[in-house]
PDB file of C-alpha atoms and ligand atoms in Angstrom:
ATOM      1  CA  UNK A 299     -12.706   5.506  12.708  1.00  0.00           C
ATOM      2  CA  UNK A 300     -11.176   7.885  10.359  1.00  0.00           C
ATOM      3  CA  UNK A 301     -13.244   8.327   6.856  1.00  0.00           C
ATOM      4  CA  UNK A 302     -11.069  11.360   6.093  1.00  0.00           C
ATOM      5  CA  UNK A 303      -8.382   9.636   5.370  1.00  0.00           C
ATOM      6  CA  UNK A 304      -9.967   7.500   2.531  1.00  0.00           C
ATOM      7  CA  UNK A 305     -11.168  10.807   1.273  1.00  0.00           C
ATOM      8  CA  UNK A 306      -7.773  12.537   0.802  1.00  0.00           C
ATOM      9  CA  UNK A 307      -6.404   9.491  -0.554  1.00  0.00           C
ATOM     10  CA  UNK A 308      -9.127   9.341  -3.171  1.00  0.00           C
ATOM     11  CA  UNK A 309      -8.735  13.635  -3.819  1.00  0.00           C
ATOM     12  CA  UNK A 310      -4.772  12.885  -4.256  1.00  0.00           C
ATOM     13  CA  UNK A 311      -5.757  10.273  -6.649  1.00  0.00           C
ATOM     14  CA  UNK A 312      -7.792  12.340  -8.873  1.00  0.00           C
ATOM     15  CA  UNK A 313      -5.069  15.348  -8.688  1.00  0.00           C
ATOM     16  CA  UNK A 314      -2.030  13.044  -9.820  1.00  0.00           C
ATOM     17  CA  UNK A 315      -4.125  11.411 -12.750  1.00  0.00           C
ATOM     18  CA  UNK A 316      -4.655  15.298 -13.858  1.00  0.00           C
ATOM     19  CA  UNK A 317      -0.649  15.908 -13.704  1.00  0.00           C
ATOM     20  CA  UNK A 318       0.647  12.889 -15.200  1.00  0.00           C
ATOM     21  CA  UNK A 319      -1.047  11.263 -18.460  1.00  0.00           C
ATOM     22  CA  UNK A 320       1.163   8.454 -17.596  1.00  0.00           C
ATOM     23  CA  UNK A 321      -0.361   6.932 -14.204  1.00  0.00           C
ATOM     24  CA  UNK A 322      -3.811   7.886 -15.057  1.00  0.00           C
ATOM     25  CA  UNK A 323      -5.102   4.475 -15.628  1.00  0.00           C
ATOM     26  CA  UNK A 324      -3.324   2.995 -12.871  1.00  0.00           C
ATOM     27  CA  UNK A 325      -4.866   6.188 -10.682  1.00  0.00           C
ATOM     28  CA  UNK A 326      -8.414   6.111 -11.598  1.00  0.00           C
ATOM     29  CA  UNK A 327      -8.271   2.517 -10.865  1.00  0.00           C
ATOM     30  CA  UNK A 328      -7.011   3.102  -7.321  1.00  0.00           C
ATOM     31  CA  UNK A 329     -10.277   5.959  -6.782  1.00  0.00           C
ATOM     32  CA  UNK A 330     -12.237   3.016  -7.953  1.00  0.00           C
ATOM     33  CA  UNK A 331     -10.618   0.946  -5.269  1.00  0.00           C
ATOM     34  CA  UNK A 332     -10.675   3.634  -2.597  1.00  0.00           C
ATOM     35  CA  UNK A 333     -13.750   4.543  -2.728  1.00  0.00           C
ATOM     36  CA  UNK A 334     -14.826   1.059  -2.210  1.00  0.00           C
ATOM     37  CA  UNK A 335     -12.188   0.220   0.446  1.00  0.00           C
ATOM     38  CA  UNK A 336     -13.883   3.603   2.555  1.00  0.00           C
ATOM     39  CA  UNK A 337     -16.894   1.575   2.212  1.00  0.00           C
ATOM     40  CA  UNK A 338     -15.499  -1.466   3.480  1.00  0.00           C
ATOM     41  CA  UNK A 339     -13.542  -0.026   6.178  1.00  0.00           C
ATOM     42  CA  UNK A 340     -16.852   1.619   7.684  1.00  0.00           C
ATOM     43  CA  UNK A 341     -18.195  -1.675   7.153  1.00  0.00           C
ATOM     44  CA  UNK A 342     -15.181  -3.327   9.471  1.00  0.00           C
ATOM     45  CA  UNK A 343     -15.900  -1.119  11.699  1.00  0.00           C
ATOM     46  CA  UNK A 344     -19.724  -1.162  12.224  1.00  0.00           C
ATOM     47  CA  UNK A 345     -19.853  -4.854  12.456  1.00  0.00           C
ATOM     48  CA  UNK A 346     -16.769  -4.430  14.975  1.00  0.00           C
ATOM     49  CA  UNK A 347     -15.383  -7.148  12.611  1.00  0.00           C
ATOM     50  CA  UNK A 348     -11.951  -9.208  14.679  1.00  0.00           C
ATOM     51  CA  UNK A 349     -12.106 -11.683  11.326  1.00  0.00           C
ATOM     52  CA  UNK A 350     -11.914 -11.346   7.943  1.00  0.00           C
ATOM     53  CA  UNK A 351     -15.023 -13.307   6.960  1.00  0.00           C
ATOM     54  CA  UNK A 352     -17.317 -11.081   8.827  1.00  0.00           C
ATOM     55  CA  UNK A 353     -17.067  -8.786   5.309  1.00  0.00           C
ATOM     56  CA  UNK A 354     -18.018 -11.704   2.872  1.00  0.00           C
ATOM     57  CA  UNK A 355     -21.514 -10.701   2.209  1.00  0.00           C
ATOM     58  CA  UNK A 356     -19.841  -7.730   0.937  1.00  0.00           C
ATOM     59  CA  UNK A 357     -17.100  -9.725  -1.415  1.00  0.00           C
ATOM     60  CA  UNK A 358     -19.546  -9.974  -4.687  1.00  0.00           C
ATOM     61  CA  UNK A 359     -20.590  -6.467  -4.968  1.00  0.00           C
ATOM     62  CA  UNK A 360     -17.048  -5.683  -4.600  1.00  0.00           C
ATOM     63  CA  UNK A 361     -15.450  -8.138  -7.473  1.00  0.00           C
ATOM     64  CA  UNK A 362     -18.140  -7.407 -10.162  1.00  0.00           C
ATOM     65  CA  UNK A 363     -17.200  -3.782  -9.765  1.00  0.00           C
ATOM     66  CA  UNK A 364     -13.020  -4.685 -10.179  1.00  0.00           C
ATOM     67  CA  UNK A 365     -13.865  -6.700 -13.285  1.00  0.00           C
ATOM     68  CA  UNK A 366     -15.319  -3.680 -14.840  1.00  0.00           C
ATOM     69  CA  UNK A 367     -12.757  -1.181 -14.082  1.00  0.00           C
ATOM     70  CA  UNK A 368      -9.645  -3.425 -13.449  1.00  0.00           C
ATOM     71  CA  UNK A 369      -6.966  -4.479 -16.427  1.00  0.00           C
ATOM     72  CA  UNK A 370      -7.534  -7.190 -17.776  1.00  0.00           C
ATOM     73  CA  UNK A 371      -5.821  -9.905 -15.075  1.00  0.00           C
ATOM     74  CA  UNK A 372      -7.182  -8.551 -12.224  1.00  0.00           C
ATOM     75  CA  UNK A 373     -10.862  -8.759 -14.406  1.00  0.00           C
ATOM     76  CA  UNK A 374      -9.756 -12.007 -14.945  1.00  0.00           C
ATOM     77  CA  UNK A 375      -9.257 -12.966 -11.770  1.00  0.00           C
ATOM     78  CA  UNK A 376     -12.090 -11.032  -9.905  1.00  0.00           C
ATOM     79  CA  UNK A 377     -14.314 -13.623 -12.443  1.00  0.00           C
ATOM     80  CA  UNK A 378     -12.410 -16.702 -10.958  1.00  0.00           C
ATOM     81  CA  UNK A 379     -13.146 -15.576  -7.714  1.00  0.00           C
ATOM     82  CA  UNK A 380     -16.568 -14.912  -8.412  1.00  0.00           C
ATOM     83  CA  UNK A 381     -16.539 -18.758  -9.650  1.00  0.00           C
ATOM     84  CA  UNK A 382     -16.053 -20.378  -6.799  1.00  0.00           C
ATOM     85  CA  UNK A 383     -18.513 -21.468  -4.013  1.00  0.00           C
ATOM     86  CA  UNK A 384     -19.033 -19.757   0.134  1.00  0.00           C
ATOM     87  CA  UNK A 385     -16.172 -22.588   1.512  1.00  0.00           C
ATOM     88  CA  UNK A 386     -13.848 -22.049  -1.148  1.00  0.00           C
ATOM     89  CA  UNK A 387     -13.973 -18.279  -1.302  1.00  0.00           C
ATOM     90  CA  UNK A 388     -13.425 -17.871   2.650  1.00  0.00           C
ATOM     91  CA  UNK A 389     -10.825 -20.081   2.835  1.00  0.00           C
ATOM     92  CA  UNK A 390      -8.714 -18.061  -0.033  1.00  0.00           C
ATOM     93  CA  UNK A 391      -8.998 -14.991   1.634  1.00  0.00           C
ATOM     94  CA  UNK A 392      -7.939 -16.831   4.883  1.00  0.00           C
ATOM     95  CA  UNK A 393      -5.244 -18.338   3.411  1.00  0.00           C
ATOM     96  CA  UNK A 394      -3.970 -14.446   1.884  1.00  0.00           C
ATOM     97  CA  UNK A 395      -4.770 -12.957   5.331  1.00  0.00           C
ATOM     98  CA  UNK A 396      -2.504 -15.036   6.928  1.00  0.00           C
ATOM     99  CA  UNK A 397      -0.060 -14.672   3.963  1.00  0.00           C
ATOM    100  CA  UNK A 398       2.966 -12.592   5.773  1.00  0.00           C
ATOM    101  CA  UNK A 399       3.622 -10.388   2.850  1.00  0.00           C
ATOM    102  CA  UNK A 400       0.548  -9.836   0.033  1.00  0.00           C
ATOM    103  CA  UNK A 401       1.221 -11.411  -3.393  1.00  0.00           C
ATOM    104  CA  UNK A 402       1.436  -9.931  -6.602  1.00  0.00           C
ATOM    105  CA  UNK A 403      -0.487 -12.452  -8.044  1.00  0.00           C
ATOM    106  CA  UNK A 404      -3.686 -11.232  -9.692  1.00  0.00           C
ATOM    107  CA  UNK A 405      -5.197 -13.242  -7.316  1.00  0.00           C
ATOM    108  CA  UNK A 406      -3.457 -12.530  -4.301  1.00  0.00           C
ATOM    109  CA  UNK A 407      -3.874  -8.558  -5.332  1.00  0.00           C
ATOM    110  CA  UNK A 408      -7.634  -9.104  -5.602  1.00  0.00           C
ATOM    111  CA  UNK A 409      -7.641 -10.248  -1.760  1.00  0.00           C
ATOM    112  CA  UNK A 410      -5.208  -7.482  -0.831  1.00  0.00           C
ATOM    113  CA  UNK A 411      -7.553  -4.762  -2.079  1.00  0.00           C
ATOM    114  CA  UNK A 412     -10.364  -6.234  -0.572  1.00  0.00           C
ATOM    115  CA  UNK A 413      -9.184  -7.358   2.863  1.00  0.00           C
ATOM    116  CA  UNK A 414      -6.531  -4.017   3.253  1.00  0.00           C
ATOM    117  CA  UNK A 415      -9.680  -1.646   5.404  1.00  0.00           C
ATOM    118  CA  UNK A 416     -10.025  -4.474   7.415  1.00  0.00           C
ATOM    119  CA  UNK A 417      -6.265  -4.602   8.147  1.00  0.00           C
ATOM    120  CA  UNK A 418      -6.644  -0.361   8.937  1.00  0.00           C
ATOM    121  CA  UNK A 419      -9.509  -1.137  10.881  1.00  0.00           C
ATOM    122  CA  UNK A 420      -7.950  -3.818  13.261  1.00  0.00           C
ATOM    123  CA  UNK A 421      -4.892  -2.346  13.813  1.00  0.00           C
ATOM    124  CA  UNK A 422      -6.084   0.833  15.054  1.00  0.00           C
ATOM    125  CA  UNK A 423      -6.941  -0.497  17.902  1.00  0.00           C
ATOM    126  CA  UNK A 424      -3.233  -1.003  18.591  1.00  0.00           C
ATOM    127  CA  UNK A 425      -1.308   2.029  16.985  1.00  0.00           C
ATOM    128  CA  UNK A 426       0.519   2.745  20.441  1.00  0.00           C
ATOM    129  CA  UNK A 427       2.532   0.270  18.992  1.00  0.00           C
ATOM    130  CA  UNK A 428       3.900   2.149  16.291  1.00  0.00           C
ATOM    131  CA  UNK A 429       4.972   4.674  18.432  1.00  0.00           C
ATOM    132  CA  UNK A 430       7.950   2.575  19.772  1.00  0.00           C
ATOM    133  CA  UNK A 431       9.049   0.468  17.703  1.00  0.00           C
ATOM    134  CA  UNK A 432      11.499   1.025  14.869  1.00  0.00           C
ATOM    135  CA  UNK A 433      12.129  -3.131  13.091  1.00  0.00           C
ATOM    136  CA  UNK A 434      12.043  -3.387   9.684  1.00  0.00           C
ATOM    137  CA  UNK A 435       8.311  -5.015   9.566  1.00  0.00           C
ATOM    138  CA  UNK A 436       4.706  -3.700  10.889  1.00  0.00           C
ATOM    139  CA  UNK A 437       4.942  -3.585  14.886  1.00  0.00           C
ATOM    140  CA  UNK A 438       1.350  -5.036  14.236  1.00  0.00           C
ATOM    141  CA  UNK A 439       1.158  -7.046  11.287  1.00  0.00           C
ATOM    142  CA  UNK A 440       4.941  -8.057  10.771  1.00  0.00           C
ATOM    143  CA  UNK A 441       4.893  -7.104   6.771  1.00  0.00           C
ATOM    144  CA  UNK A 442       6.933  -5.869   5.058  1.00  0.00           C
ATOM    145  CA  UNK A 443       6.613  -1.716   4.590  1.00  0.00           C
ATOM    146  CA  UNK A 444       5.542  -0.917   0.894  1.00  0.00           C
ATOM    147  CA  UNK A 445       6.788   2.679   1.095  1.00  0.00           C
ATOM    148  CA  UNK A 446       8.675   5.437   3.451  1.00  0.00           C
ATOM    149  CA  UNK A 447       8.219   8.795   4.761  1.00  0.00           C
ATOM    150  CA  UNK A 448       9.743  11.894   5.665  1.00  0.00           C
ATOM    151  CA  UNK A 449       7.478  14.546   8.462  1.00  0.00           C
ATOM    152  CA  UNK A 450       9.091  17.496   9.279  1.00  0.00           C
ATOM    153  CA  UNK A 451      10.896  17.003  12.609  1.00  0.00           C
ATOM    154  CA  UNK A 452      12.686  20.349  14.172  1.00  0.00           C
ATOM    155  CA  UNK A 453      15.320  22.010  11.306  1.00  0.00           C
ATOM    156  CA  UNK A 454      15.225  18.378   9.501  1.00  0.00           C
ATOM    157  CA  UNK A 455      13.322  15.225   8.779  1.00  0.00           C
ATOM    158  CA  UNK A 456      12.646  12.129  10.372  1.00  0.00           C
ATOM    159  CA  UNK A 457      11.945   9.070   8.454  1.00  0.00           C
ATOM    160  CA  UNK A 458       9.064   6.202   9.060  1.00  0.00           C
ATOM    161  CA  UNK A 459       7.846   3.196   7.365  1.00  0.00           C
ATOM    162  CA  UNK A 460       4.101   2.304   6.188  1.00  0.00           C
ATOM    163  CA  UNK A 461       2.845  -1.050   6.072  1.00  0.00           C
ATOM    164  CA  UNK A 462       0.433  -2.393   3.230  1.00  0.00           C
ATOM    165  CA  UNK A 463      -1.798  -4.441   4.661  1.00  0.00           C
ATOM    166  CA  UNK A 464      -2.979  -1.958   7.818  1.00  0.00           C
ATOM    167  CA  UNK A 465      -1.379   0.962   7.018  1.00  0.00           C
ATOM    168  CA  UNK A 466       0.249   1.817  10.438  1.00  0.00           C
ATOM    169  CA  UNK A 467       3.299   3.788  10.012  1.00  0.00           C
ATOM    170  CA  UNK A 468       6.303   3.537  12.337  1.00  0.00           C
ATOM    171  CA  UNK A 469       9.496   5.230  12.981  1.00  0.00           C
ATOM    172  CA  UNK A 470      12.615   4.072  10.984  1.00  0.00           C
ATOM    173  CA  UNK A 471      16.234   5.317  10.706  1.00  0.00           C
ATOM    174  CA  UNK A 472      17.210   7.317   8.051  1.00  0.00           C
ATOM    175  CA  UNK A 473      20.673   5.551   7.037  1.00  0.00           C
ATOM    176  CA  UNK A 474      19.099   2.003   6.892  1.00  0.00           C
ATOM    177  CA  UNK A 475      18.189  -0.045   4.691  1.00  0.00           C
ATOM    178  CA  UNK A 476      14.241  -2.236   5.434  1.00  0.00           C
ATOM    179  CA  UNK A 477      15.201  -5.000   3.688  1.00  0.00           C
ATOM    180  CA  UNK A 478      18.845  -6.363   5.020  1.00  0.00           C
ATOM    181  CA  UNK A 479      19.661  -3.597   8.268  1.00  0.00           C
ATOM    182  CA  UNK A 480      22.725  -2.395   6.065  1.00  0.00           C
ATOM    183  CA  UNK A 481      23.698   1.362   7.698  1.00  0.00           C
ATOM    184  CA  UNK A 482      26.774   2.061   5.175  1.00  0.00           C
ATOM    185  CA  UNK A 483      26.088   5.306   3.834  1.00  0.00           C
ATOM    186  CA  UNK A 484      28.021   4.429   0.294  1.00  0.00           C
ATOM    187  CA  UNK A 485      26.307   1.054   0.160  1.00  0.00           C
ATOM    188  CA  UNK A 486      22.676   3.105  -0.232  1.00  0.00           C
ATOM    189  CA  UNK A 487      21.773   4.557  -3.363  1.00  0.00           C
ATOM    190  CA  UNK A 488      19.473   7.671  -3.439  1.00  0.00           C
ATOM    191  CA  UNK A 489      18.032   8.130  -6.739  1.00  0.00           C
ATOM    192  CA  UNK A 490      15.691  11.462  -7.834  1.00  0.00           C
ATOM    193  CA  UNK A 491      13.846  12.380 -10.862  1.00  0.00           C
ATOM    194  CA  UNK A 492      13.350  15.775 -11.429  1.00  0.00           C
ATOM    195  CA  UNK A 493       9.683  15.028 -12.223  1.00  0.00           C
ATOM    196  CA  UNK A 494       8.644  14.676  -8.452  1.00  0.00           C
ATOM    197  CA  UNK A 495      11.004  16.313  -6.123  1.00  0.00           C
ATOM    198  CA  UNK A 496       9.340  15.099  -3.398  1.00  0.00           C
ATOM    199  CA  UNK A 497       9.649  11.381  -4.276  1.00  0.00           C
ATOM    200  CA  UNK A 498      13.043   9.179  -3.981  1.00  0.00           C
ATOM    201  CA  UNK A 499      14.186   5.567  -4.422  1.00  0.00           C
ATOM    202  CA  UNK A 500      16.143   4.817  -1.458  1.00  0.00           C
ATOM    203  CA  UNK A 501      17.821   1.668  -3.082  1.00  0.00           C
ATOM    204  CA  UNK A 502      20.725  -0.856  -1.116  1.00  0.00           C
ATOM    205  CA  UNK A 503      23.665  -2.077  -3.046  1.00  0.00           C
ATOM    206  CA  UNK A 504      24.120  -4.975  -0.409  1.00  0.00           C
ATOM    207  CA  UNK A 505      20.697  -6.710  -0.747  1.00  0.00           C
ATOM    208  CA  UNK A 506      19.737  -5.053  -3.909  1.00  0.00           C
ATOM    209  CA  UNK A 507      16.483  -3.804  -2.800  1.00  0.00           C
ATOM    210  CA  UNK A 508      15.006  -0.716  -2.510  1.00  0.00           C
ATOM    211  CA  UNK A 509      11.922   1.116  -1.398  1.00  0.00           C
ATOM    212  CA  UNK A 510      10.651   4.774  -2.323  1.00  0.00           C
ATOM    213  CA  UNK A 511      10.371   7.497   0.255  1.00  0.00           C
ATOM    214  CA  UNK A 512       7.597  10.274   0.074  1.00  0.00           C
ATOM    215  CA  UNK A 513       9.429  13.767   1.387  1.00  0.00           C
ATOM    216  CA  UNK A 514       6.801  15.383   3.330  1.00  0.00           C
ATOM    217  CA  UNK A 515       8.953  18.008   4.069  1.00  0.00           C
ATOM    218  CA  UNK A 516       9.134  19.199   0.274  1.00  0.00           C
ATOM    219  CA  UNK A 517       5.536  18.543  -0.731  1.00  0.00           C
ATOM    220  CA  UNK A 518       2.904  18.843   2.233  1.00  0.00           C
ATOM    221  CA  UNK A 519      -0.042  17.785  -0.141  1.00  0.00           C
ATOM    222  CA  UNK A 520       1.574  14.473  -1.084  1.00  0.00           C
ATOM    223  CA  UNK A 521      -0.489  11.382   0.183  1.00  0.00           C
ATOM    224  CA  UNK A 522       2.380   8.723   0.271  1.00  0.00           C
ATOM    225  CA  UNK A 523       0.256   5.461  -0.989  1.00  0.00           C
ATOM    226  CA  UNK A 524      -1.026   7.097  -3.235  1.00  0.00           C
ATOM    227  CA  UNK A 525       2.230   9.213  -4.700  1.00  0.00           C
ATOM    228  CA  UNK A 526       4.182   6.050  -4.798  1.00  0.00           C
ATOM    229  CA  UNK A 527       1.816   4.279  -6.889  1.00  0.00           C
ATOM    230  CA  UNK A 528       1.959   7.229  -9.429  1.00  0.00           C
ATOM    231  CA  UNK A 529       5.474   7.165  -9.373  1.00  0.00           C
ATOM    232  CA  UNK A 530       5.996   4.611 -12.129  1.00  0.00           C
ATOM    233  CA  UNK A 531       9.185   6.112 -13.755  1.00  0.00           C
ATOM    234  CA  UNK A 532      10.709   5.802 -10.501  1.00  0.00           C
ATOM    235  CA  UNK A 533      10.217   1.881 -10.505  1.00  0.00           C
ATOM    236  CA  UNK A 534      10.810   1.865 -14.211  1.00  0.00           C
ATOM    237  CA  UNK A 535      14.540   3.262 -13.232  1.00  0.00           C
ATOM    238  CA  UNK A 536      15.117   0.937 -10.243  1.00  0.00           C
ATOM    239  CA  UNK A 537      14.061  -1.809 -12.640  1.00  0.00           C
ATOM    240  CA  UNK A 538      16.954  -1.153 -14.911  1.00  0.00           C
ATOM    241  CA  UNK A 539      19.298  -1.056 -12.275  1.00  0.00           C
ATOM    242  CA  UNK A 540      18.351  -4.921 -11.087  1.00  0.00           C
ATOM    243  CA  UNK A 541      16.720  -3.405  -7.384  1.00  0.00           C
ATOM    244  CA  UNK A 542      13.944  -5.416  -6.326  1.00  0.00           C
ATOM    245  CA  UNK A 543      10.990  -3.622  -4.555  1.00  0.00           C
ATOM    246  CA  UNK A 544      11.180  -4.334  -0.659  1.00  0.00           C
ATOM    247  CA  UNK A 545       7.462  -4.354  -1.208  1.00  0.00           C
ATOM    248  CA  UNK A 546       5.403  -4.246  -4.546  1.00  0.00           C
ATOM    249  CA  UNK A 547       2.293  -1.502  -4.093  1.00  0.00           C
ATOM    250  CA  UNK A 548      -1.693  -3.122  -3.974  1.00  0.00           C
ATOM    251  CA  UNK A 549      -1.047  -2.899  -8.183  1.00  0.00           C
ATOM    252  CA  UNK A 550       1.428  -5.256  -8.240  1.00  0.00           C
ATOM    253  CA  UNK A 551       4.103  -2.824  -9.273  1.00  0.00           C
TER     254      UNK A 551
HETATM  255 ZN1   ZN B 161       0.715  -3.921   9.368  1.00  0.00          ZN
HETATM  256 ZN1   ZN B 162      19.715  -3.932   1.997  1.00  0.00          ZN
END
């Protein structure tokens, strides 16, 4: 069990919303979140939960406090949720669990949030996996990764992938794209805003996705969920050049 980690994610929040007006909102949401999700991962783990359902009792504390500091669709749809009965609630969140990449439904974001410390909680059991493998999707989950890395490796950098739903992180080429395996250097876009050196869209002219990649390497304090999410021009610039996000971060963006 790692609380530490939830802690520097929520700290990274808090500094970002300080830097940059523009992903405040969308920052002090995700603390919100965090600080819950640290809650419900120590919860996984206590209960040495191997299924989802084991953290209902915890689901209605959990929604009222989204609908008060979500926007308004996720509010929306933390009330729907609340609206249904004990059969119909479990089997939703089954039915996202077993989803194989999370939705960017308001809906399907709701049961992200909630069920992603359970995902980090189950899969570190397993994270010898990681170390091997290098495909395109989770070695334990299979998803899709919702952002990239670069950790100082020797004189250079090596690159791995993070998964959303149970946040193991495994090794990945440099020159490749996640989405379609293209390894054409001129067929991958790298695109930079001076704003955040440390941040790039790595973006694929064959498939016409792209993904951003956190450079560890240039900015050691950067917490990569959490600097991709406040990252917006970034998407806001992929966006206008018709790349679709390999996966869209636990805000649906
Ligand atoms: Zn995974
Ligand atoms: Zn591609």
């Amino acid at each position: 069990m790692n609380l530490a980690r939830w802690d520097q994610r929520i700290r990274r929040a808090d500094e970002l919303a300080a830097a940059h007006p523009f992903a405040a909102d969308v920052l002090r949401f995700y603390g919100l979140v965090a600080t819950m999700q640290k809650g419900l991962y120590w919860y996984s783990h206590e209960s040495s939960a191997s299924d989802p359902a084991a953290l209902l009792p915890r689901f209605p504390q959990f929604l009222s406090e989204i609908e008060a500091g979500g926007t308004e669709p996720i509010a929306r749809s933390a009330r729907e949720w609340m609206a249904r009965d004990a059969i119909e609630t479990r089997e939703s969140l089954a039915f996202h669990w077993r989803s194989a990449s999370p939705g960017t439904s308001p809906e399907a974001l709701v049961a992200w949030l909630f069920l992603q410390p359970f995902g980090e909680h189950l899969a570190e059991g397993d994270r010898h996996l990681a170390e091997k493998a290098a495909s395109a999707v989770c070695p334990f989950c299979s998803r899709r990764p919702v952002v990239g890395v670069l950790r100082p490796e020797g004189d250079g950098a090596r690159r791995s992938l993070i998964c959303p739903m149970c946040a193991t992180e495994w090794p990945f080429g440099r020159i490749l794209c996640p989405a379609c395996g293209e390894e054409n250097v001129e067929k991958l876009a790298i695109y930079t805003a001076e704003q955040f050196a440390h941040v790039r869209v790595e973006a694929c002219d064959t498939c016409g996705c792209y993904i951003k990649t956190v450079d560890l390497t240039k900015n050691g304090r950067a917490v990569p969920v959490v600097d991709e999410l406040a990252t917006i021009p970034l998407n806001l610039w992929a966006q206008e050049h018709n790349y679709a996000k390999v996966q869209p971060n636990m805000l649906g963006i």
